[in-house]
Short mmCIF file of C-alpha atoms and ligand atoms in Angstrom, two decimals:
data_model
loop_
_atom_site.label_atom_id
_atom_site.label_comp_id
_atom_site.label_asym_id
_atom_site.label_seq_id
_atom_site.Cartn_x
_atom_site.Cartn_y
_atom_site.Cartn_z
CA MET A 21 153.85 318.43 -45.49
CA THR A 22 156.39 318.99 -48.03
CA VAL A 23 155.10 318.63 -51.58
CA MET A 24 157.61 317.29 -53.95
CA LYS A 25 157.48 319.22 -57.36
CA ILE A 26 158.79 318.15 -60.57
CA ILE A 27 158.03 319.27 -64.33
CA LEU A 28 157.35 317.15 -67.05
CA LYS A 29 160.40 318.59 -69.18
CA SER A 30 162.50 317.40 -66.40
CA ILE A 31 161.13 313.93 -66.81
CA ILE A 32 160.87 313.48 -70.60
CA PRO A 33 164.42 314.19 -71.88
CA SER A 34 165.91 312.29 -69.25
CA CYS A 35 163.71 309.18 -70.04
CA SER A 36 164.91 309.60 -73.73
CA LYS A 37 168.32 309.59 -72.80
CA GLY A 38 168.01 306.00 -71.26
CA VAL A 39 167.33 304.47 -68.12
CA VAL A 40 169.38 305.15 -64.69
CA LYS A 41 171.13 301.71 -64.60
CA PRO A 42 169.25 300.19 -61.50
CA GLU A 43 172.83 298.60 -60.49
CA SER A 44 173.84 302.12 -59.63
CA LYS A 45 171.18 302.88 -57.52
CA PRO A 46 170.02 299.86 -55.72
CA LYS A 47 168.98 301.35 -52.67
CA LYS A 48 166.56 303.64 -54.37
CA ASP A 49 164.39 300.63 -55.16
CA VAL A 50 163.97 299.34 -51.49
CA SER A 51 163.68 302.67 -49.74
CA LYS A 52 160.77 303.05 -47.60
CA GLN A 53 157.20 304.30 -48.94
CA SER A 54 156.83 306.35 -45.80
CA SER A 55 159.51 308.70 -46.69
CA PHE A 56 157.50 309.73 -49.89
CA THR A 57 155.09 312.52 -49.79
CA ARG A 58 152.59 312.21 -52.74
CA PHE A 59 152.69 315.20 -55.10
CA ALA A 60 149.97 316.32 -57.12
CA MET A 61 150.01 315.87 -61.07
CA LEU A 62 149.15 319.78 -60.92
CA ASP A 63 152.29 320.11 -59.58
CA LEU A 64 154.03 318.78 -62.65
CA SER A 65 153.39 321.95 -64.43
CA TYR A 66 155.12 324.26 -62.21
CA PRO A 67 158.67 325.13 -62.39
CA SER A 68 160.62 323.90 -59.22
CA SER A 69 163.79 323.30 -57.82
CA MET A 70 163.60 319.76 -59.26
CA LEU A 71 164.38 320.69 -62.83
CA SER A 72 167.38 318.63 -62.89
CA GLU A 73 166.18 315.55 -61.40
CA ASP A 74 164.97 312.61 -63.48
CA LEU A 75 161.82 310.49 -63.13
CA SER A 76 163.67 307.63 -61.24
CA THR A 77 165.19 310.25 -58.82
CA SER A 78 161.73 311.93 -58.25
CA LEU A 79 160.22 308.79 -57.52
CA ALA A 80 163.10 307.69 -55.30
CA GLY A 81 160.92 306.62 -52.29
CA SER A 82 158.27 304.97 -54.32
CA ASN A 83 159.76 301.47 -53.94
CA LEU A 84 159.58 301.33 -57.97
CA HIS A 85 162.12 299.25 -59.91
CA VAL A 86 163.64 300.73 -63.13
CA PHE A 87 164.15 297.88 -65.53
CA THR A 88 165.85 298.01 -68.70
CA LEU A 89 164.16 297.11 -72.15
CA GLY A 90 166.72 294.17 -72.25
CA GLU A 91 165.68 293.00 -68.81
CA LEU A 92 162.14 292.78 -69.71
CA LYS A 93 162.86 291.22 -73.13
CA VAL A 94 164.24 288.15 -70.99
CA ILE A 95 161.57 287.84 -68.52
CA THR A 96 158.86 287.86 -71.24
CA GLN A 97 160.96 285.66 -73.44
CA SER A 98 160.96 288.56 -75.97
CA PHE A 99 157.54 289.13 -75.72
CA SER A 100 156.52 285.96 -76.90
CA SER A 101 153.13 284.99 -78.05
CA ALA A 102 153.20 282.51 -75.60
CA ASN A 103 153.39 285.11 -72.84
CA PHE A 104 150.54 287.07 -74.51
CA LEU A 105 148.04 288.28 -71.86
CA GLY A 106 145.84 290.90 -73.81
CA GLU A 107 145.73 293.99 -75.60
CA GLY A 108 144.22 297.52 -74.50
CA GLY A 109 144.44 300.97 -75.86
CA PHE A 110 147.53 301.37 -75.15
CA GLY A 111 149.46 298.53 -76.34
CA LEU A 112 150.20 294.78 -75.69
CA VAL A 113 150.49 293.15 -72.36
CA HIS A 114 152.96 289.97 -71.64
CA LYS A 115 153.27 288.04 -68.64
CA GLY A 116 156.98 287.50 -67.19
CA PHE A 117 158.55 286.29 -64.35
CA ILE A 118 160.90 288.04 -61.76
CA ASP A 119 163.11 287.01 -58.95
CA ASP A 120 166.00 288.33 -56.83
CA LYS A 121 168.50 287.27 -59.90
CA LEU A 122 167.19 290.23 -61.76
CA ARG A 123 167.51 292.52 -58.66
CA PRO A 124 168.56 291.56 -55.09
CA GLY A 125 165.62 291.43 -52.77
CA LEU A 126 162.98 291.14 -55.53
CA LYS A 127 160.23 288.71 -54.59
CA ALA A 128 159.87 285.63 -57.00
CA GLN A 129 156.64 286.45 -58.64
CA PRO A 130 155.02 286.72 -61.99
CA VAL A 131 154.27 289.93 -63.65
CA ALA A 132 152.21 291.75 -66.41
CA VAL A 133 154.52 294.02 -68.66
CA LYS A 134 152.60 296.44 -70.50
CA ASN A 135 154.20 297.96 -73.68
CA LEU A 136 152.85 301.08 -74.68
CA ASP A 137 152.23 301.84 -78.28
CA LEU A 138 153.73 305.25 -78.47
CA GLU A 139 152.22 306.23 -81.83
CA GLY A 140 150.44 309.24 -80.03
CA LEU A 141 151.53 311.93 -77.28
CA GLN A 142 148.67 310.98 -75.47
CA GLY A 143 150.35 307.70 -74.64
CA HIS A 144 153.33 309.07 -73.13
CA ARG A 145 151.33 311.31 -71.08
CA GLU A 146 149.04 308.77 -69.95
CA TRP A 147 152.02 306.44 -69.12
CA LEU A 148 153.62 308.92 -66.99
CA THR A 149 150.38 309.90 -65.15
CA GLU A 150 150.22 306.14 -64.42
CA VAL A 151 153.60 305.90 -63.26
CA ILE A 152 153.42 309.02 -60.98
CA PHE A 153 149.84 308.06 -59.41
CA LEU A 154 150.74 304.27 -59.10
CA ALA A 155 154.17 305.04 -57.47
CA GLN A 156 152.55 307.14 -54.80
CA LEU A 157 149.30 305.17 -54.14
CA ARG A 158 149.28 301.85 -52.59
CA HIS A 159 146.33 299.80 -51.48
CA PRO A 160 145.05 296.23 -51.40
CA HIS A 161 142.46 297.29 -54.17
CA LEU A 162 144.76 298.93 -56.48
CA VAL A 163 147.07 297.07 -58.78
CA LYS A 164 150.57 297.28 -57.70
CA LEU A 165 152.99 298.84 -60.08
CA ILE A 166 156.25 297.17 -59.53
CA GLY A 167 158.47 298.97 -61.83
CA TYR A 168 158.63 300.65 -65.27
CA CYS A 169 160.86 301.00 -68.23
CA CYS A 170 161.60 304.41 -69.79
CA GLU A 171 164.35 303.93 -72.51
CA GLU A 172 164.61 305.82 -75.47
CA GLU A 173 161.23 305.68 -77.04
CA HIS A 174 160.09 302.71 -75.11
CA ARG A 175 157.65 303.03 -72.21
CA LEU A 176 156.69 299.84 -70.39
CA LEU A 177 155.03 299.29 -67.06
CA VAL A 178 155.45 296.28 -64.85
CA TYR A 179 152.45 295.06 -62.64
CA GLU A 180 151.83 292.33 -60.55
CA TYR A 181 150.13 289.66 -62.29
CA MET A 182 146.45 289.22 -61.90
CA PRO A 183 145.69 285.59 -62.61
CA ARG A 184 142.21 285.97 -63.48
CA GLY A 185 142.39 288.77 -65.80
CA SER A 186 139.92 291.61 -66.12
CA LEU A 187 136.14 291.70 -64.77
CA GLU A 188 135.32 292.38 -68.41
CA ASN A 189 136.92 288.95 -69.40
CA GLN A 190 135.31 287.10 -66.63
CA LEU A 191 131.73 288.66 -66.91
CA PHE A 192 131.27 288.68 -70.31
CA ARG A 193 133.07 285.93 -71.75
CA ARG A 194 130.78 283.34 -73.71
CA TYR A 195 132.07 279.79 -72.88
CA SER A 196 132.39 279.61 -69.05
CA VAL A 197 130.58 279.33 -65.81
CA SER A 198 128.98 282.48 -64.97
CA LEU A 199 130.34 284.47 -61.84
CA PRO A 200 128.21 283.49 -58.96
CA TRP A 201 126.45 286.22 -56.90
CA GLY A 202 128.47 285.95 -53.93
CA THR A 203 131.70 286.91 -56.32
CA ARG A 204 129.95 289.48 -57.89
CA MET A 205 129.29 291.35 -54.88
CA LYS A 206 132.78 290.57 -53.44
CA ILE A 207 134.17 292.12 -56.58
CA ALA A 208 131.79 294.91 -56.28
CA LEU A 209 132.79 295.64 -52.72
CA GLY A 210 136.85 295.45 -53.51
CA ALA A 211 136.49 298.02 -56.44
CA ALA A 212 134.42 300.37 -54.34
CA LYS A 213 136.96 299.97 -51.57
CA GLY A 214 139.49 301.00 -54.31
CA LEU A 215 137.73 304.06 -55.53
CA ALA A 216 136.89 305.02 -51.71
CA TYR A 217 140.54 305.19 -51.02
CA LEU A 218 141.39 307.32 -53.89
CA HIS A 219 138.57 309.78 -53.05
CA GLU A 220 139.53 309.70 -49.62
CA ALA A 221 143.22 310.33 -49.88
CA GLU A 222 144.93 313.17 -48.33
CA LYS A 223 145.19 314.60 -51.85
CA PRO A 224 142.01 313.03 -53.56
CA VAL A 225 142.42 311.27 -56.72
CA ILE A 226 139.42 310.90 -59.38
CA TYR A 227 140.03 307.81 -61.15
CA ARG A 228 137.94 308.92 -64.44
CA ASP A 229 138.14 305.59 -66.25
CA PHE A 230 136.28 303.15 -63.94
CA LYS A 231 135.10 300.11 -66.14
CA ALA A 232 134.94 296.41 -66.10
CA SER A 233 138.08 296.12 -68.14
CA ASN A 234 140.09 298.01 -65.73
CA ILE A 235 139.06 296.14 -62.63
CA LEU A 236 141.52 293.13 -62.32
CA LEU A 237 140.82 290.02 -60.48
CA ASP A 238 143.59 287.89 -58.18
CA SER A 239 142.96 284.23 -57.74
CA ASP A 240 140.54 284.72 -55.00
CA HIS A 241 138.39 287.20 -57.16
CA ASN A 242 139.88 290.13 -55.11
CA ALA A 243 139.48 293.22 -57.23
CA LYS A 244 142.01 295.85 -58.00
CA LEU A 245 141.73 298.92 -59.98
CA SER A 246 144.53 299.21 -62.75
CA ASP A 247 145.12 301.82 -65.54
CA PHE A 248 145.57 305.14 -63.79
CA GLY A 249 146.35 307.00 -67.31
CA LEU A 250 143.32 309.15 -67.06
CA ALA A 251 143.43 309.76 -63.33
CA LYS A 252 143.12 313.48 -61.89
CA ASP A 253 143.85 315.25 -58.93
CA GLY A 254 140.63 316.32 -57.40
CA PRO A 255 139.37 319.85 -56.81
CA GLU A 256 141.22 321.69 -54.06
CA GLY A 257 140.34 324.66 -51.59
CA ASP A 258 136.96 325.95 -52.37
CA ASP A 259 136.84 324.51 -56.00
CA THR A 260 133.87 322.30 -56.52
CA HIS A 261 135.02 320.45 -59.66
CA VAL A 262 138.19 320.16 -62.00
CA SER A 263 137.47 321.33 -65.66
CA THR A 264 139.01 319.21 -67.96
CA ARG A 265 139.11 317.67 -71.41
CA VAL A 266 136.23 314.86 -71.39
CA MET A 267 138.18 311.64 -71.66
CA GLY A 268 136.98 308.28 -70.54
CA THR A 269 134.87 305.39 -71.94
CA GLN A 270 131.40 305.68 -73.59
CA GLY A 271 128.84 304.14 -71.69
CA TYR A 272 130.68 304.50 -68.25
CA ALA A 273 131.28 308.49 -68.28
CA ALA A 274 128.83 310.57 -66.33
CA PRO A 275 126.48 312.61 -68.35
CA GLU A 276 127.19 316.12 -66.43
CA TYR A 277 130.98 315.34 -67.00
CA VAL A 278 130.27 314.62 -70.74
CA MET A 279 128.24 317.68 -71.10
CA THR A 280 130.33 320.32 -69.42
CA GLY A 281 133.88 318.83 -68.74
CA HIS A 282 133.39 319.55 -65.06
CA LEU A 283 134.98 316.51 -63.32
CA THR A 284 133.99 315.52 -59.82
CA ALA A 285 134.49 312.38 -57.59
CA MET A 286 130.69 312.01 -58.39
CA SER A 287 131.83 311.17 -62.00
CA ASP A 288 133.36 308.18 -60.77
CA VAL A 289 130.42 307.26 -58.40
CA TYR A 290 128.43 307.12 -61.78
CA SER A 291 130.64 304.98 -63.58
CA PHE A 292 130.68 302.73 -60.45
CA GLY A 293 126.98 302.60 -60.88
CA VAL A 294 127.30 301.56 -64.44
CA VAL A 295 129.63 298.49 -63.57
CA LEU A 296 127.11 297.44 -60.57
CA LEU A 297 124.51 297.46 -63.15
CA GLU A 298 126.85 295.30 -65.45
CA LEU A 299 127.28 292.80 -62.44
CA LEU A 300 123.66 292.56 -61.81
CA THR A 301 122.57 292.10 -65.48
CA GLY A 302 125.54 290.53 -67.09
CA ARG A 303 125.17 293.03 -70.09
CA ARG A 304 127.65 295.36 -71.28
CA SER A 305 127.18 299.16 -70.72
CA LEU A 306 126.90 299.36 -74.55
CA ASP A 307 125.73 296.49 -76.60
CA LYS A 308 125.35 297.31 -80.42
CA ASN A 309 124.09 293.62 -80.89
CA ARG A 310 121.14 294.27 -78.93
CA SER A 311 117.74 295.86 -79.96
CA PRO A 312 118.01 299.83 -80.26
CA ARG A 313 115.86 300.23 -77.09
CA GLN A 314 118.12 297.86 -74.95
CA GLN A 315 121.62 299.07 -76.55
CA ASN A 316 122.37 301.52 -73.78
CA LEU A 317 122.06 299.57 -70.46
CA VAL A 318 121.62 302.55 -68.11
CA GLU A 319 119.03 303.80 -70.22
CA TRP A 320 116.94 300.43 -70.31
CA ALA A 321 117.74 299.11 -66.86
CA ARG A 322 117.56 301.86 -64.71
CA PRO A 323 113.83 302.70 -64.61
CA MET A 324 113.44 298.83 -63.28
CA LEU A 325 115.97 299.12 -60.65
CA ASN A 326 113.78 300.46 -58.11
CA ASP A 327 110.66 298.27 -59.04
CA HIS A 328 110.84 294.98 -57.10
CA TRP A 329 108.67 293.48 -59.79
CA LYS A 330 110.73 294.31 -62.63
CA LEU A 331 113.88 293.58 -61.07
CA GLY A 332 113.80 290.16 -62.05
CA ARG A 333 113.47 290.98 -65.60
CA ILE A 334 116.76 292.38 -65.63
CA MET A 335 118.74 290.15 -63.63
CA ASP A 336 121.59 288.30 -65.44
CA PRO A 337 119.77 284.98 -66.60
CA ARG A 338 123.12 283.33 -66.34
CA LEU A 339 122.81 283.40 -62.54
CA GLU A 340 119.90 281.07 -63.08
CA GLY A 341 118.00 282.58 -60.09
CA GLN A 342 120.96 281.57 -57.75
CA TYR A 343 121.10 285.23 -56.05
CA SER A 344 119.97 286.64 -52.60
CA GLU A 345 116.99 288.42 -53.63
CA THR A 346 117.25 291.00 -50.58
CA GLY A 347 120.83 291.58 -51.75
CA ALA A 348 119.67 291.88 -55.51
CA ARG A 349 117.19 294.47 -54.19
CA LYS A 350 119.55 296.28 -52.04
CA ALA A 351 122.44 296.19 -54.84
CA ALA A 352 119.91 297.62 -57.44
CA ALA A 353 118.59 300.43 -55.25
CA LEU A 354 122.24 301.44 -54.81
CA ALA A 355 123.08 301.16 -58.68
CA TYR A 356 119.91 303.37 -59.09
CA GLN A 357 121.45 306.04 -56.43
CA CYS A 358 124.80 306.04 -58.16
CA LEU A 359 123.23 306.45 -61.71
CA SER A 360 121.38 309.76 -60.62
CA GLN A 361 121.55 312.33 -63.23
CA ARG A 362 122.07 314.72 -60.42
CA PRO A 363 125.74 314.23 -59.05
CA LYS A 364 124.66 315.63 -55.60
CA GLN A 365 122.16 312.85 -55.32
CA ARG A 366 124.86 310.13 -55.65
CA PRO A 367 126.33 308.45 -52.68
CA LYS A 368 129.96 308.90 -51.63
CA MET A 369 132.21 306.03 -52.34
CA CYS A 370 132.47 305.39 -48.66
CA ASP A 371 128.66 304.95 -48.33
CA VAL A 372 128.88 302.72 -51.16
CA VAL A 373 131.20 300.47 -49.34
CA GLN A 374 129.06 300.46 -46.30
CA THR A 375 126.09 299.32 -48.35
CA LEU A 376 127.84 296.68 -49.91
CA GLU A 377 129.39 295.14 -46.82
CA PRO A 378 126.19 293.59 -45.54
CA LEU A 379 125.55 292.14 -49.17
CA GLN A 380 128.67 289.89 -48.59
CA ASP A 381 126.40 287.39 -46.66
CA ASN A 382 124.03 285.91 -48.92
CA GLU A 383 122.22 283.48 -46.63
CA ASP A 384 118.95 283.74 -48.66
CA ILE A 385 120.32 282.33 -51.89
CA PRO A 386 117.92 279.65 -53.17
CA ILE A 387 119.53 276.29 -53.07
CA GLY A 388 120.07 275.15 -56.68
CA PRO A 389 121.99 272.77 -58.81
CA PHE A 390 125.27 271.87 -57.75
CA VAL A 391 127.91 273.89 -59.86
CA TYR A 392 131.22 272.49 -59.64
CA MET A 393 133.75 275.42 -60.26
CA VAL A 394 136.71 274.16 -62.03
CA ARG A 395 139.76 276.59 -62.67
CA THR A 396 140.24 276.04 -66.58
CA GLU A 397 142.75 277.34 -68.97
CA SER A 398 140.36 280.20 -69.32
CA CYS A 399 141.67 281.62 -66.02
CA SER A 400 145.30 281.33 -67.39
CA PRO A 401 146.74 283.85 -69.53
CA LYS A 402 146.00 281.82 -72.60
CA GLU A 403 142.25 282.63 -72.14
CA ASP A 404 142.68 286.37 -72.81
CA LYS A 405 144.47 285.32 -75.89
CA GLY A 406 142.14 282.71 -76.89
CA THR A 407 139.04 284.63 -76.40
CA LYS A 408 138.84 288.38 -76.39
CA GLU A 409 142.38 289.48 -77.51
CA SER A 410 143.21 287.34 -80.37
CA GLY A 411 139.62 288.25 -81.42
CA SER A 412 140.18 291.87 -81.02
CA LYS A 413 143.58 291.88 -82.81
CA LYS A 414 141.51 290.66 -85.78
CA GLU A 415 138.89 293.02 -85.43
CA LEU A 416 141.62 295.84 -85.35
CA LYS A 417 142.01 295.57 -88.94
CA LYS A 418 138.17 294.87 -89.54
CA ASP A 419 137.17 297.66 -87.55
CA ASN A 420 139.62 300.29 -88.77
CA GLY A 421 141.42 301.11 -85.66
CA HIS A 422 138.96 300.06 -83.31
CA ARG A 423 140.72 297.78 -80.83
CA HIS A 424 137.60 296.46 -79.25
CA GLN A 425 134.75 295.84 -81.46
CA ASN A 426 132.43 294.78 -78.53
CA LYS A 427 134.31 297.16 -76.11
CA SER A 428 133.07 300.59 -75.07
CA PRO A 429 135.15 303.28 -77.16
CA ARG A 430 137.10 305.58 -75.20
CA MET A 431 136.23 309.18 -75.83
CA SER A 432 138.81 311.54 -77.39
CA PRO A 433 138.82 314.99 -76.18
CA ILE A 434 137.40 318.10 -78.11
CA ARG A 435 139.13 321.37 -77.20
CA LEU A 436 137.06 324.45 -76.75
CA LYS A 437 138.25 328.08 -77.13
CA ASN A 438 138.33 328.26 -73.16
CA ASP A 439 140.51 325.22 -72.97
CA THR A 440 137.22 323.76 -71.45
CA LEU A 441 136.48 320.50 -73.43
CA LYS A 442 133.10 319.83 -73.83
CA ASN A 443 130.85 317.13 -75.56
CA GLY A 444 127.86 318.27 -77.67
CA SER A 445 125.91 316.52 -80.23
CA ASN A 446 129.23 316.28 -82.29
CA SER A 447 130.73 314.87 -79.29
CA PRO A 448 133.43 312.09 -79.29
CA LEU A 449 131.08 310.16 -77.39
CA HIS A 450 128.93 309.73 -80.59
CA GLN A 451 131.99 309.12 -82.66
CA LYS A 452 134.47 306.62 -82.92
CA SER A 453 136.78 305.07 -80.38
CA ARG A 454 140.05 306.86 -79.33
CA GLY A 455 141.94 304.40 -81.69
CA ALA A 456 145.44 304.53 -79.89
N1 ATP B 20 148.26 293.12 -63.92
C1 ATP B 20 147.68 292.26 -64.94
N2 ATP B 20 147.71 291.02 -64.64
C2 ATP B 20 147.02 289.98 -65.64
N3 ATP B 20 146.72 290.50 -66.71
C3 ATP B 20 146.52 291.85 -67.05
C4 ATP B 20 147.18 292.68 -66.27
N4 ATP B 20 146.89 294.05 -66.76
C5 ATP B 20 146.29 293.94 -67.75
N5 ATP B 20 146.03 292.61 -68.21
C6 ATP B 20 145.38 291.99 -69.21
O1 ATP B 20 145.62 292.66 -70.50
C7 ATP B 20 144.64 293.15 -71.18
C8 ATP B 20 144.88 294.35 -71.85
O2 ATP B 20 144.64 295.33 -70.45
P1 ATP B 20 144.61 296.66 -70.84
O3 ATP B 20 144.51 297.66 -69.40
O4 ATP B 20 146.01 297.35 -71.58
O5 ATP B 20 143.66 297.15 -71.70
P2 ATP B 20 141.93 297.24 -71.39
O6 ATP B 20 141.76 297.55 -70.01
O7 ATP B 20 141.40 295.70 -71.72
O8 ATP B 20 141.44 298.23 -72.25
P3 ATP B 20 141.73 300.18 -72.21
O9 ATP B 20 142.61 300.36 -72.90
O10 ATP B 20 140.19 300.53 -72.69
O11 ATP B 20 141.89 300.18 -70.73
C9 ATP B 20 143.65 293.06 -70.23
O12 ATP B 20 142.40 292.27 -70.63
C10 ATP B 20 143.62 292.23 -69.06
O13 ATP B 20 143.12 290.87 -69.00
MG1 MG B 21 142.81 298.87 -68.85
#
């Protein structure tokens, strides 16, 4: 297997020179994925024969389109507020529409354009990581990256549009019908399949930022993982873990990773357990608005997960009892295992998938009141704008740089002497959000 190697330096300057005009390289956009071998992010730091190549050339076989900033302005109506979908740690997201007038052969479809806020170096690195990973990984449960723009200081990403937005919006928004049990189990299975694919790839990938806001939903509630900015190549050879800076999101990161900086696929399994717990309880992993004992979801709920009598106490009241009891017990037992303090006792993601498959049949759901589900405005882009995002934009000022008042803050790294990064009592976990 030939492993393509590129170095960051070979990419970054070429980006700032401007994009390779797509017209001049139309064939690269449509070349076959099969001719493209995945290279590891680690390879980015090695000198190689590809010094003179730029990003678009390096990713030539990936089917990614290279857009100009002008083109993205046109498709988003100059990033108009009417097209605003939301805002995350890296910048604003707008809806746009592409078709073959933009590029011959391009399927007519809505897209989401993420415009990175380039105030910190971190943003660029994460943008690059995302492009490189998503260019090479394709799966029904990973969001599809259609293309990117790298023009002067501008860094944008163009994804397939996911009509139902994020699981976070769907699960925690206040004024809506709650997600039914069957849909929750479908989302859990889809997201588990996405993670299992990453962990079992020829070159395994650790996702590192598994959380409700990074699970996007299509119109049928198929879950797709987005945001690969923190993804890491898994350990190779005899290595048991990757030593790295502690990055991720408070409330979702595995305790051993936070303490030691040792990252394994089992860190993702822990985060999966947190999201499964959020699906069962309808509560956020961290919620400062609750009583002190209940603010940390895992600490509060984990002891009750394996207790059949107590499980009912933590189940989401918005389900109004409309869930399979057997299914809930199995899902709770699975969450319990995923949330084990000992990484080795957690199941592999492929086992998680196997456990969740049978939970898709929900024959023993009690027959309750008839709920008529309507697709309301809340499923449209304006929902994000009207609820979470416009709120968080205001909160941004109030909250002194915290973009999501109610969201779990991302952790920033602390660098130790030996370059291993560790969280102690002064850890960023206990401090404020990443900010940008
Ligand atoms: N492909 C997409 N289709 C539709 N909406 C999207 C898409 N990508 C992102 N969004 C919307 O944009 C919003 C911001 O997404 P983004 O990934 O930038 O931030 P986040 O996941 O909310 O936060 P964080 O920065 O912590 O990951 C999300 O709430 C989501 O609803
Ligand atoms: Mg995200």
